[in-house]
PDB file of C-alpha atoms in Angstrom:
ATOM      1  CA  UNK I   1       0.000   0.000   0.000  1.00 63.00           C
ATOM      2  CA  UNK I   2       1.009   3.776  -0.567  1.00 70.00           C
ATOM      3  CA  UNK I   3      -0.212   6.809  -0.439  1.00 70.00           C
ATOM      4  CA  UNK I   4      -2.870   8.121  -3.441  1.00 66.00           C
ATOM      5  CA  UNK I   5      -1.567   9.994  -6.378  1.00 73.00           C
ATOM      6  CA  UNK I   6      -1.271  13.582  -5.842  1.00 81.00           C
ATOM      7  CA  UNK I   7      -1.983  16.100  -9.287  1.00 84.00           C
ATOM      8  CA  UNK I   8      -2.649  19.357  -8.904  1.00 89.00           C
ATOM      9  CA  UNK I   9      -5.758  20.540 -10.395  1.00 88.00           C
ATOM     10  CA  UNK I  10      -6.649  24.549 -11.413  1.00 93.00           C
ATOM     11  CA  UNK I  11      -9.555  23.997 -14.076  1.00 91.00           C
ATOM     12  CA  UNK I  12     -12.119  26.910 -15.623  1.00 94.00           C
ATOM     13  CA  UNK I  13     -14.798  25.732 -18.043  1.00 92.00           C
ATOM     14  CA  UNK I  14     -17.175  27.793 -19.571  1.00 90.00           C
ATOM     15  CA  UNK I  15     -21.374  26.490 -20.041  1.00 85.00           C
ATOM     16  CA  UNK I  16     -20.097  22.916 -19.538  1.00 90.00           C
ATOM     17  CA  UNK I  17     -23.406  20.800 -20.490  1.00 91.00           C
ATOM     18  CA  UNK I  18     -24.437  16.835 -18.915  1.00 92.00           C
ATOM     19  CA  UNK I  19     -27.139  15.699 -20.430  1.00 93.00           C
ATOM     20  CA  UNK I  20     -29.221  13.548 -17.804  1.00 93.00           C
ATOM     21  CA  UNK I  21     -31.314  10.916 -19.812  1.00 93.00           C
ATOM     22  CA  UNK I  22     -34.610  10.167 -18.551  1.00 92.00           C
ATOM     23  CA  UNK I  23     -33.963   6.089 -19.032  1.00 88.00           C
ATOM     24  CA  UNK I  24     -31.294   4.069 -21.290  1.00 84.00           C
ATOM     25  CA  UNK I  25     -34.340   3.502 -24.034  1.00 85.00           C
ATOM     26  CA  UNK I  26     -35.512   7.272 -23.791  1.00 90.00           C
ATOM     27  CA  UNK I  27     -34.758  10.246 -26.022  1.00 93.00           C
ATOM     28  CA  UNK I  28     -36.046  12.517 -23.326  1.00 95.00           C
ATOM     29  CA  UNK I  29     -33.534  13.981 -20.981  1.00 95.00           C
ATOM     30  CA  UNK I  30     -32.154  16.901 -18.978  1.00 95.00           C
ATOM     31  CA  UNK I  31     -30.083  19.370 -19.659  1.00 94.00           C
ATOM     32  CA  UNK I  32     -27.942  20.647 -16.622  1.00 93.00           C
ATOM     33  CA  UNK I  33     -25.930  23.929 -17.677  1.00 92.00           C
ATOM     34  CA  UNK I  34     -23.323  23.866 -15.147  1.00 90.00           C
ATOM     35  CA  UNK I  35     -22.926  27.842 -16.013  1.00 91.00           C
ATOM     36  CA  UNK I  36     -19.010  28.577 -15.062  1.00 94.00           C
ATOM     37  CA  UNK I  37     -17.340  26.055 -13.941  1.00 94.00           C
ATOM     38  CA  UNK I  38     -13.902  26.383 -11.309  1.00 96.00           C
ATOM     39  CA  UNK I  39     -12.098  23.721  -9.770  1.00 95.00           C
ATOM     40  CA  UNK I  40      -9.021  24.342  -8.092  1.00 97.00           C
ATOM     41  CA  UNK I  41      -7.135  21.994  -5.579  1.00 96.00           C
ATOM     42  CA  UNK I  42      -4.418  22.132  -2.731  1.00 96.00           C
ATOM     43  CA  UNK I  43      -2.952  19.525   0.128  1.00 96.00           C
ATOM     44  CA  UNK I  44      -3.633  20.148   3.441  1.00 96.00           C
ATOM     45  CA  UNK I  45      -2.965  18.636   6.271  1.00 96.00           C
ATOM     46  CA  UNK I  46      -5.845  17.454   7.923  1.00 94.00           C
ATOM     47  CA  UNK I  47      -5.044  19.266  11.722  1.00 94.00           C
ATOM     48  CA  UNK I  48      -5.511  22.337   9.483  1.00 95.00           C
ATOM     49  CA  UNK I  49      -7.907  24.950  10.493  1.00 91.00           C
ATOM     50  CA  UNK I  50      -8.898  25.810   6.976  1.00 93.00           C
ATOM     51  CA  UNK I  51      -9.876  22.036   6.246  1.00 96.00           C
ATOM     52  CA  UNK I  52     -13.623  20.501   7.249  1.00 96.00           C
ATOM     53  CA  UNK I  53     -12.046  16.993   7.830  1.00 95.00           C
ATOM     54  CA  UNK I  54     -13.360  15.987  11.759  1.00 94.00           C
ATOM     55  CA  UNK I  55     -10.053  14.042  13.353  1.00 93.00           C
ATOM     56  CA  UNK I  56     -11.516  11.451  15.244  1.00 93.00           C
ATOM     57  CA  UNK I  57      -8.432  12.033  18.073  1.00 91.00           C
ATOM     58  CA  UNK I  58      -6.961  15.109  18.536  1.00 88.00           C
ATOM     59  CA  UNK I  59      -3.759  13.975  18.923  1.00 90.00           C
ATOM     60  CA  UNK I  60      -3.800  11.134  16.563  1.00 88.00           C
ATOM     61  CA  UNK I  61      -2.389  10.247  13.290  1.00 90.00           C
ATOM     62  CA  UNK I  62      -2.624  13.309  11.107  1.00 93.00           C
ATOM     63  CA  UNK I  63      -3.216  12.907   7.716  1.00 94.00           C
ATOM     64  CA  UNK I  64      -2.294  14.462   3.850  1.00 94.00           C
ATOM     65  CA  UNK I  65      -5.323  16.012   2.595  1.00 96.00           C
ATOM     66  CA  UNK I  66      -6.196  16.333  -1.295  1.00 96.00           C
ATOM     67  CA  UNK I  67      -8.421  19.669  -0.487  1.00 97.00           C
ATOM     68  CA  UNK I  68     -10.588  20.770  -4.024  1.00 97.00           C
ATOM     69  CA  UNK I  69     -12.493  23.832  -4.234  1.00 97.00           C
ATOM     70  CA  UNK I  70     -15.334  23.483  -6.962  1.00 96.00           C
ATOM     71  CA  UNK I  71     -17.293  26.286  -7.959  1.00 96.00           C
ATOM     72  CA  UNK I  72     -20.828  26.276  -9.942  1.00 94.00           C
ATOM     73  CA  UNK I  73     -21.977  29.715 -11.140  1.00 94.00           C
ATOM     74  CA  UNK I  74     -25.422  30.388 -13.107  1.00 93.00           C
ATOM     75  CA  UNK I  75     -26.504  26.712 -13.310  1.00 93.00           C
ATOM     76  CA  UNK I  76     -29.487  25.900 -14.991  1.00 93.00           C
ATOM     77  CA  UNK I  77     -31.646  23.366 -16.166  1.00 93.00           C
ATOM     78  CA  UNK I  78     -33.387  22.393 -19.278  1.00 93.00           C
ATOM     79  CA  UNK I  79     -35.961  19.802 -20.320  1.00 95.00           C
ATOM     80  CA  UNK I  80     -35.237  18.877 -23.667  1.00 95.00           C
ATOM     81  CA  UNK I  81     -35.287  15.667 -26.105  1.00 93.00           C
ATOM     82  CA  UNK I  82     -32.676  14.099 -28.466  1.00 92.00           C
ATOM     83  CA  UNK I  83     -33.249  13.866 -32.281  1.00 90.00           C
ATOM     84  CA  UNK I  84     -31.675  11.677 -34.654  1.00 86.00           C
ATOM     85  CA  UNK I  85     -29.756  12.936 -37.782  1.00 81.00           C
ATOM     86  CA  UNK I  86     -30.907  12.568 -40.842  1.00 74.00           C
ATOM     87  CA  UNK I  87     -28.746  11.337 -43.968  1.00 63.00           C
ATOM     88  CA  UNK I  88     -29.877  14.694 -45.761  1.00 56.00           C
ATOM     89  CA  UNK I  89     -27.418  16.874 -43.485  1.00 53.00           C
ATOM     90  CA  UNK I  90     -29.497  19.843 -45.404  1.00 49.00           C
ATOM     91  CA  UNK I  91     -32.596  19.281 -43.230  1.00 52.00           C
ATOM     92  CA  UNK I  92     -30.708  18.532 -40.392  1.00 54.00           C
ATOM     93  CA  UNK I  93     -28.495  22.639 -40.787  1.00 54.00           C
ATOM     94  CA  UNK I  94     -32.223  23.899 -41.346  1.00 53.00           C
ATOM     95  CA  UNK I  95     -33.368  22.418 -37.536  1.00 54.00           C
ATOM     96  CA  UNK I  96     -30.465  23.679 -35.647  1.00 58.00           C
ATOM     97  CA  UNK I  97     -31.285  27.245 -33.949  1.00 65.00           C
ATOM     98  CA  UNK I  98     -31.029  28.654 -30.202  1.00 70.00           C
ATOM     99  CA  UNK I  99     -32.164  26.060 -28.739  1.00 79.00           C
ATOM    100  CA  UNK I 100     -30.802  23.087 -30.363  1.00 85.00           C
ATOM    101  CA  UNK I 101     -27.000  21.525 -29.175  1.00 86.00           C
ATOM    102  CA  UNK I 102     -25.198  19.190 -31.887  1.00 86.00           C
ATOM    103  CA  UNK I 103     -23.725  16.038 -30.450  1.00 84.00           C
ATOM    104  CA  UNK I 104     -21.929  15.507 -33.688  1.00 82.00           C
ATOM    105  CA  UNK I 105     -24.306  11.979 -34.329  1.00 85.00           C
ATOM    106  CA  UNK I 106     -27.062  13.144 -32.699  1.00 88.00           C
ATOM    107  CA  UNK I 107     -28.769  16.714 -31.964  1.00 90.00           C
ATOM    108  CA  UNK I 108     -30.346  17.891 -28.689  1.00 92.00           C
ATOM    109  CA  UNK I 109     -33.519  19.861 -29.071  1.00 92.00           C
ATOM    110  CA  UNK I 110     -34.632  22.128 -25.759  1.00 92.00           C
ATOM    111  CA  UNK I 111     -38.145  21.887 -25.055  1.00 90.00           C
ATOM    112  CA  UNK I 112     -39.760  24.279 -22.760  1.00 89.00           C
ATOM    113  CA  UNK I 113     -38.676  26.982 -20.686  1.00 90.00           C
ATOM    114  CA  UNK I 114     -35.918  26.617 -17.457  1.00 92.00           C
ATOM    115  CA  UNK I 115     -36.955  24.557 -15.248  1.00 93.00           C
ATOM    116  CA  UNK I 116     -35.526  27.323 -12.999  1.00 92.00           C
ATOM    117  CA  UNK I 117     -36.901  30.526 -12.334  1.00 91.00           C
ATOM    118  CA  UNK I 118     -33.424  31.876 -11.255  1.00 92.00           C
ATOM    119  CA  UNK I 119     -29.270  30.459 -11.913  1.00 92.00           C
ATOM    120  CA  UNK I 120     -28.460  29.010  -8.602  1.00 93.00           C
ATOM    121  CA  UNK I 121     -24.922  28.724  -7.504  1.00 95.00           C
ATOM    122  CA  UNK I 122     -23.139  25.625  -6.023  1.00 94.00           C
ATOM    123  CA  UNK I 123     -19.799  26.014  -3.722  1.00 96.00           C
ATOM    124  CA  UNK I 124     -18.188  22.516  -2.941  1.00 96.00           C
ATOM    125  CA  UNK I 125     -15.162  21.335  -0.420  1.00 97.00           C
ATOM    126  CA  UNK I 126     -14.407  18.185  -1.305  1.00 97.00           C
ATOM    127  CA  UNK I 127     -11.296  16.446   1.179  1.00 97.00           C
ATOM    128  CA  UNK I 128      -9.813  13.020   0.061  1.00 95.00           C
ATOM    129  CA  UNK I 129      -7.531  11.259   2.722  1.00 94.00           C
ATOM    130  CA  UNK I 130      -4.478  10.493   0.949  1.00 93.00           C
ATOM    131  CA  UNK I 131      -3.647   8.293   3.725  1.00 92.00           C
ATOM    132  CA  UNK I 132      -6.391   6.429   3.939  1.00 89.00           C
ATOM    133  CA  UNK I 133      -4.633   3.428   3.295  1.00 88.00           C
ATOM    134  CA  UNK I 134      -2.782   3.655   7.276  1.00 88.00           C
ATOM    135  CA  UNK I 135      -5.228   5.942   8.951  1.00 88.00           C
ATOM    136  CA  UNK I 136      -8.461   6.584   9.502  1.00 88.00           C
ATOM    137  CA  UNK I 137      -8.488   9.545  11.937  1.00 93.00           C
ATOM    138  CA  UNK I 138     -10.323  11.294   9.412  1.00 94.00           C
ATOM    139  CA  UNK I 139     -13.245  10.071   7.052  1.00 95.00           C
ATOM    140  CA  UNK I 140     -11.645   8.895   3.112  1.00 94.00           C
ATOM    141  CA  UNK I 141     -13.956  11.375   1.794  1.00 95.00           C
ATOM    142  CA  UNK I 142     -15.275  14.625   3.598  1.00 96.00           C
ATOM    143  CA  UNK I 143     -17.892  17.116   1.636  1.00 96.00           C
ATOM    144  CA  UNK I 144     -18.983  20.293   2.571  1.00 96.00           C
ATOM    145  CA  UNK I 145     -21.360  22.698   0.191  1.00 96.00           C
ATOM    146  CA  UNK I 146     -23.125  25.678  -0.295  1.00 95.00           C
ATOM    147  CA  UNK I 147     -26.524  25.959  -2.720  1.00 93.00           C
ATOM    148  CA  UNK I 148     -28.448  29.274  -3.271  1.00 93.00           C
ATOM    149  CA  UNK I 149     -31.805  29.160  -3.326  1.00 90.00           C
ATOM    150  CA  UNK I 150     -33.968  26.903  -5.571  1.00 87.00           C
ATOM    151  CA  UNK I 151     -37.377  28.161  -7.140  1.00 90.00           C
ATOM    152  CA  UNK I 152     -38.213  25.403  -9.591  1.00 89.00           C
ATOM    153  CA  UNK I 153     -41.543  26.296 -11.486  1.00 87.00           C
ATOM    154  CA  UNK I 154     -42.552  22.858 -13.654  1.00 90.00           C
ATOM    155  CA  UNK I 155     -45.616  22.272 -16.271  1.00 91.00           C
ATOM    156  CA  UNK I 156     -46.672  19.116 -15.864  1.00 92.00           C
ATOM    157  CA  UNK I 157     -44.586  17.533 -19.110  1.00 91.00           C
ATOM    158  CA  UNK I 158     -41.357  18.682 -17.056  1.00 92.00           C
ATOM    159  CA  UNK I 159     -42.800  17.273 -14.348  1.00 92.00           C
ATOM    160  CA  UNK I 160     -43.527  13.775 -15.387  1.00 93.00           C
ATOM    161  CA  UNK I 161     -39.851  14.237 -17.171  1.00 93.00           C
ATOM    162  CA  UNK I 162     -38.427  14.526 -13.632  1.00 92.00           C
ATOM    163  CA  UNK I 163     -40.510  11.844 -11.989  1.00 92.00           C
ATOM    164  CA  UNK I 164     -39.417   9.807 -14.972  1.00 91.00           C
ATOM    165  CA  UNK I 165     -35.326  10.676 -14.272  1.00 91.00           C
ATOM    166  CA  UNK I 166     -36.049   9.705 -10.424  1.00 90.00           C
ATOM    167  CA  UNK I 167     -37.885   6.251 -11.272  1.00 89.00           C
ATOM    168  CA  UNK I 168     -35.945   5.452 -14.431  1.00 88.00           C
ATOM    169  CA  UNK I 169     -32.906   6.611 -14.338  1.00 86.00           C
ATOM    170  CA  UNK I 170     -31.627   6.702 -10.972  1.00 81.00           C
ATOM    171  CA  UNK I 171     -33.778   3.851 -10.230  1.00 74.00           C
ATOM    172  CA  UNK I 172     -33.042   1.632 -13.403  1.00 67.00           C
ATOM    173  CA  UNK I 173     -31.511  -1.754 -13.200  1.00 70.00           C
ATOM    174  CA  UNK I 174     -28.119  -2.105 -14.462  1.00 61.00           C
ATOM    175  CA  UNK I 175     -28.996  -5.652 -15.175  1.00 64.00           C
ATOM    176  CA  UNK I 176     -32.083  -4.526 -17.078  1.00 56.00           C
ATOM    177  CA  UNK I 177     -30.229  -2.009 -19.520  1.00 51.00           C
ATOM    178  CA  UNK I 178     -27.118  -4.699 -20.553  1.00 53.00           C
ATOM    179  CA  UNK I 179     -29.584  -7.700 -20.888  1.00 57.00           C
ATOM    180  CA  UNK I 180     -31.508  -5.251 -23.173  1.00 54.00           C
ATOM    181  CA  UNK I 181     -28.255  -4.374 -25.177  1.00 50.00           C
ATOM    182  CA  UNK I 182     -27.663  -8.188 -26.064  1.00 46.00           C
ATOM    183  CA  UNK I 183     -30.773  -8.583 -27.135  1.00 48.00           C
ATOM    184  CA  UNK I 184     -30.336  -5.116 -29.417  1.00 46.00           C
ATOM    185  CA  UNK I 185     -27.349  -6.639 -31.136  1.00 44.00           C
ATOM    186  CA  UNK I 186     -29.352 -10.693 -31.293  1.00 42.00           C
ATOM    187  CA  UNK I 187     -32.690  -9.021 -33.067  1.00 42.00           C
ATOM    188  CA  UNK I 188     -31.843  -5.777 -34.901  1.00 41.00           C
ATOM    189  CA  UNK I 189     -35.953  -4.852 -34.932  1.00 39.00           C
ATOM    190  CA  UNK I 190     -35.675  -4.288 -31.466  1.00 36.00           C
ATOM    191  CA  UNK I 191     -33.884  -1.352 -31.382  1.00 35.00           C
ATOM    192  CA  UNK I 192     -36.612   0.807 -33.056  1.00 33.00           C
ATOM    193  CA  UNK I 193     -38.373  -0.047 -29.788  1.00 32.00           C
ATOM    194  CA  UNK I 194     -35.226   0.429 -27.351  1.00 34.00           C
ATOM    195  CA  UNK I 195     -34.910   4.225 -28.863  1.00 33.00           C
ATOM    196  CA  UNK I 196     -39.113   5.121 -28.877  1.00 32.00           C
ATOM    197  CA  UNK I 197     -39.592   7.632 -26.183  1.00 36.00           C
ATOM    198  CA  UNK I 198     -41.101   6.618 -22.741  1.00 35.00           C
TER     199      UNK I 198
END
């Protein structure tokens, strides 16, 4: 055993997008526009007064601390739905506008207004033990974060897109989803019904 690898981390990304699928056979989804994006690490140790590690002993083993600062600024969230693209690539130029993202095989059409009434901002401390693999004086993994306030204002085709996100994507079975992918590549007709929307 040895300590974790330490790489120093200073990152800025601008409107970084994750697209949030309602299921593995649906072409809805959500779009989360992370906004501005800074992460920025340092190591601490973990008897530190800046760190939010809680030592276990105060005078116990004290521990190398891999401390990242992530910032989320004017996050926002989108319901939305993916499209195919077409052979004629003419068609497909004549659908892109605003609201439309290009996924290079794929495009991503927004549908609706933000689910948000206002950007809401995200501050995260994230701690990783480095020495996790001797001591335990401190947790592997410590988290500490900040959220503005949320107004979320949802028609109910945004809301049954969220409902669907908790119950079929967060809730799907792995299992489920790779069974369905062998049977995709055994019986080519099925995957008109593996891509119809839920």
């Amino acid at each position: 055993h040895h300590r974790s690898t330490q790489l120093g981390l200073d990152i800025f990304a601008e409107s970084p997008l994750i697209l949030l699928p309602m299921s593995a056979r649906s072409d809805k989804l959500i779009i989360a526009n992370l906004g501005q994006l800074t992460l920025k690490n340092e190591f601490k140790m973990s008897n530190d007064r800046e760190t939010i590690s809680v030592r276990r002993e105060k005078y116990g083993p004290i521990e190398l601390l891999d401390v990242m600062m992530i910032n989320l600024l004017h996050t926002d969230l989108f319901a939305a739905y993916r499209v195919q693209k077409s052979e004629n690539s003419l068609h497909d130029d004549e659908m892109m506008n605003d609201s439309s993202i290009d996924m290079s095989t794929y495009m991503v059409q927004k549908h609706g207004p933000s689910l948000l009434k206002n950007h809401c901002h995200l501050k995260l401390q994230v701690e990783r033990n480095l020495d996790s693999w001797k001591t335990h004086n401190v947790d592997d993994i410590s988290v500490h974060g900040v959220l503005t306030k949320l107004e979320v204002e949802l028609n109910l085709p945004q809301y049954r897109l969220i409902r669907g996100f908790l119950s079929y994507n967060l809730g799907e079975e792995i299992n489920d989803v790779y069974e369905s992918s062998i049977l995709t590549s055994i019986n080519r007709d099925s995957t008109l019904s593996l891509n119809s929307s839920s």
